[in-house]
JSON list of C-alpha atoms in Angstrom, two decimals:
[
{"chain": "A", "resi": 28, "resn": "MET", "atom": "CA", "xyz": [132.13, -19.30, 7.72]},
{"chain": "A", "resi": 29, "resn": "ALA", "atom": "CA", "xyz": [135.50, -20.91, 7.07]},
{"chain": "A", "resi": 30, "resn": "VAL", "atom": "CA", "xyz": [135.33, -22.64, 10.47]},
{"chain": "A", "resi": 31, "resn": "ALA", "atom": "CA", "xyz": [131.73, -23.87, 10.03]},
{"chain": "A", "resi": 32, "resn": "PRO", "atom": "CA", "xyz": [131.11, -24.32, 6.28]},
{"chain": "A", "resi": 33, "resn": "GLY", "atom": "CA", "xyz": [127.64, -24.50, 4.78]},
{"chain": "A", "resi": 34, "resn": "GLY", "atom": "CA", "xyz": [126.42, -21.23, 6.28]},
{"chain": "A", "resi": 35, "resn": "LYS", "atom": "CA", "xyz": [124.52, -18.59, 4.36]},
{"chain": "A", "resi": 36, "resn": "GLN", "atom": "CA", "xyz": [124.55, -14.90, 5.21]},
{"chain": "A", "resi": 37, "resn": "ILE", "atom": "CA", "xyz": [120.93, -13.89, 5.83]},
{"chain": "A", "resi": 38, "resn": "GLY", "atom": "CA", "xyz": [121.50, -10.36, 7.14]},
{"chain": "A", "resi": 39, "resn": "VAL", "atom": "CA", "xyz": [124.24, -7.82, 7.67]},
{"chain": "A", "resi": 40, "resn": "ASN", "atom": "CA", "xyz": [125.11, -9.53, 10.98]},
{"chain": "A", "resi": 41, "resn": "GLN", "atom": "CA", "xyz": [123.55, -12.99, 10.70]},
{"chain": "A", "resi": 42, "resn": "ILE", "atom": "CA", "xyz": [124.59, -16.37, 9.31]},
{"chain": "A", "resi": 43, "resn": "ALA", "atom": "CA", "xyz": [122.23, -19.36, 9.08]},
{"chain": "A", "resi": 44, "resn": "TRP", "atom": "CA", "xyz": [122.85, -23.10, 8.78]},
{"chain": "A", "resi": 45, "resn": "ARG", "atom": "CA", "xyz": [120.52, -26.07, 8.32]},
{"chain": "A", "resi": 46, "resn": "GLY", "atom": "CA", "xyz": [117.94, -24.10, 6.35]},
{"chain": "A", "resi": 47, "resn": "GLY", "atom": "CA", "xyz": [117.60, -21.43, 9.03]},
{"chain": "A", "resi": 48, "resn": "LYS", "atom": "CA", "xyz": [117.27, -23.82, 11.97]},
{"chain": "A", "resi": 49, "resn": "ALA", "atom": "CA", "xyz": [120.60, -22.56, 13.39]},
{"chain": "A", "resi": 50, "resn": "VAL", "atom": "CA", "xyz": [121.44, -18.85, 13.31]},
{"chain": "A", "resi": 51, "resn": "MET", "atom": "CA", "xyz": [124.49, -16.94, 14.59]},
{"chain": "A", "resi": 52, "resn": "THR", "atom": "CA", "xyz": [123.83, -13.26, 15.23]},
{"chain": "A", "resi": 53, "resn": "PHE", "atom": "CA", "xyz": [126.64, -10.80, 15.90]},
{"chain": "A", "resi": 54, "resn": "PRO", "atom": "CA", "xyz": [126.23, -7.50, 17.80]},
{"chain": "A", "resi": 55, "resn": "LEU", "atom": "CA", "xyz": [125.68, -4.49, 15.58]},
{"chain": "A", "resi": 56, "resn": "PRO", "atom": "CA", "xyz": [128.43, -1.84, 15.64]},
{"chain": "A", "resi": 57, "resn": "GLY", "atom": "CA", "xyz": [128.43, 0.01, 18.97]},
{"chain": "A", "resi": 58, "resn": "GLU", "atom": "CA", "xyz": [126.15, -2.52, 20.69]},
{"chain": "A", "resi": 59, "resn": "LYS", "atom": "CA", "xyz": [127.01, -5.25, 23.22]},
{"chain": "A", "resi": 60, "resn": "LYS", "atom": "CA", "xyz": [123.94, -7.41, 22.64]},
{"chain": "A", "resi": 61, "resn": "ALA", "atom": "CA", "xyz": [123.34, -9.39, 19.43]},
{"chain": "A", "resi": 62, "resn": "ARG", "atom": "CA", "xyz": [120.12, -8.64, 17.60]},
{"chain": "A", "resi": 63, "resn": "ALA", "atom": "CA", "xyz": [118.91, -8.69, 14.03]},
{"chain": "A", "resi": 64, "resn": "VAL", "atom": "CA", "xyz": [118.61, -5.33, 12.29]},
{"chain": "A", "resi": 65, "resn": "ASN", "atom": "CA", "xyz": [114.78, -5.45, 12.49]},
{"chain": "A", "resi": 66, "resn": "GLU", "atom": "CA", "xyz": [114.75, -6.84, 16.06]},
{"chain": "A", "resi": 67, "resn": "PRO", "atom": "CA", "xyz": [113.86, -4.30, 18.77]},
{"chain": "A", "resi": 68, "resn": "LEU", "atom": "CA", "xyz": [116.49, -3.32, 21.28]},
{"chain": "A", "resi": 69, "resn": "GLY", "atom": "CA", "xyz": [115.75, -5.08, 24.58]},
{"chain": "A", "resi": 70, "resn": "ALA", "atom": "CA", "xyz": [116.55, -4.05, 28.12]},
{"chain": "A", "resi": 71, "resn": "LEU", "atom": "CA", "xyz": [120.14, -4.59, 29.20]},
{"chain": "A", "resi": 72, "resn": "GLY", "atom": "CA", "xyz": [120.72, -7.87, 31.03]},
{"chain": "A", "resi": 73, "resn": "THR", "atom": "CA", "xyz": [117.63, -9.58, 29.59]},
{"chain": "A", "resi": 74, "resn": "ALA", "atom": "CA", "xyz": [117.44, -12.45, 27.14]},
{"chain": "A", "resi": 75, "resn": "ASN", "atom": "CA", "xyz": [116.22, -11.88, 23.59]},
{"chain": "A", "resi": 76, "resn": "CYS", "atom": "CA", "xyz": [115.48, -15.46, 22.60]},
{"chain": "A", "resi": 77, "resn": "SER", "atom": "CA", "xyz": [112.40, -16.30, 20.54]},
{"chain": "A", "resi": 78, "resn": "TYR", "atom": "CA", "xyz": [109.78, -18.67, 21.94]},
{"chain": "A", "resi": 79, "resn": "LEU", "atom": "CA", "xyz": [110.57, -22.37, 21.27]},
{"chain": "A", "resi": 80, "resn": "TRP", "atom": "CA", "xyz": [114.18, -21.57, 20.28]},
{"chain": "A", "resi": 81, "resn": "THR", "atom": "CA", "xyz": [117.29, -22.40, 22.31]},
{"chain": "A", "resi": 82, "resn": "CYS", "atom": "CA", "xyz": [119.86, -19.61, 22.65]},
{"chain": "A", "resi": 83, "resn": "LEU", "atom": "CA", "xyz": [123.49, -19.51, 23.75]},
{"chain": "A", "resi": 84, "resn": "TYR", "atom": "CA", "xyz": [125.24, -16.22, 24.41]},
{"chain": "A", "resi": 85, "resn": "GLU", "atom": "CA", "xyz": [128.96, -15.46, 24.19]},
{"chain": "A", "resi": 86, "resn": "HIS", "atom": "CA", "xyz": [129.11, -13.53, 27.49]},
{"chain": "A", "resi": 87, "resn": "SER", "atom": "CA", "xyz": [127.15, -13.17, 30.72]},
{"chain": "A", "resi": 88, "resn": "ASN", "atom": "CA", "xyz": [124.09, -10.90, 30.85]},
{"chain": "A", "resi": 89, "resn": "PHE", "atom": "CA", "xyz": [123.16, -12.08, 27.32]},
{"chain": "A", "resi": 90, "resn": "ASP", "atom": "CA", "xyz": [125.93, -10.00, 25.70]},
{"chain": "A", "resi": 91, "resn": "GLY", "atom": "CA", "xyz": [128.07, -10.84, 22.67]},
{"chain": "A", "resi": 92, "resn": "ARG", "atom": "CA", "xyz": [127.27, -13.25, 19.87]},
{"chain": "A", "resi": 93, "resn": "ARG", "atom": "CA", "xyz": [124.03, -15.22, 20.03]},
{"chain": "A", "resi": 94, "resn": "LEU", "atom": "CA", "xyz": [123.61, -18.73, 18.63]},
{"chain": "A", "resi": 95, "resn": "THR", "atom": "CA", "xyz": [119.99, -19.81, 18.26]},
{"chain": "A", "resi": 96, "resn": "TRP", "atom": "CA", "xyz": [118.55, -23.07, 17.03]},
{"chain": "A", "resi": 97, "resn": "SER", "atom": "CA", "xyz": [115.24, -24.85, 16.71]},
{"chain": "A", "resi": 98, "resn": "ASP", "atom": "CA", "xyz": [114.59, -28.43, 15.75]}
]
């Protein structure tokens, strides 16, 4: 959060900006794919982006950190 100030931690592995309109999710320990704690585990190599949100992933095959935003 030092690099992008103004964020608020909203979960053990999530930070939100702009009142929740931009969210960075980090992979949980032992996982390659970012997901919220209450988000179901999806199939490997498939996107887990909510409807009407735009998502960017750190690595190919939707692995690594996930940045989502909606406006």
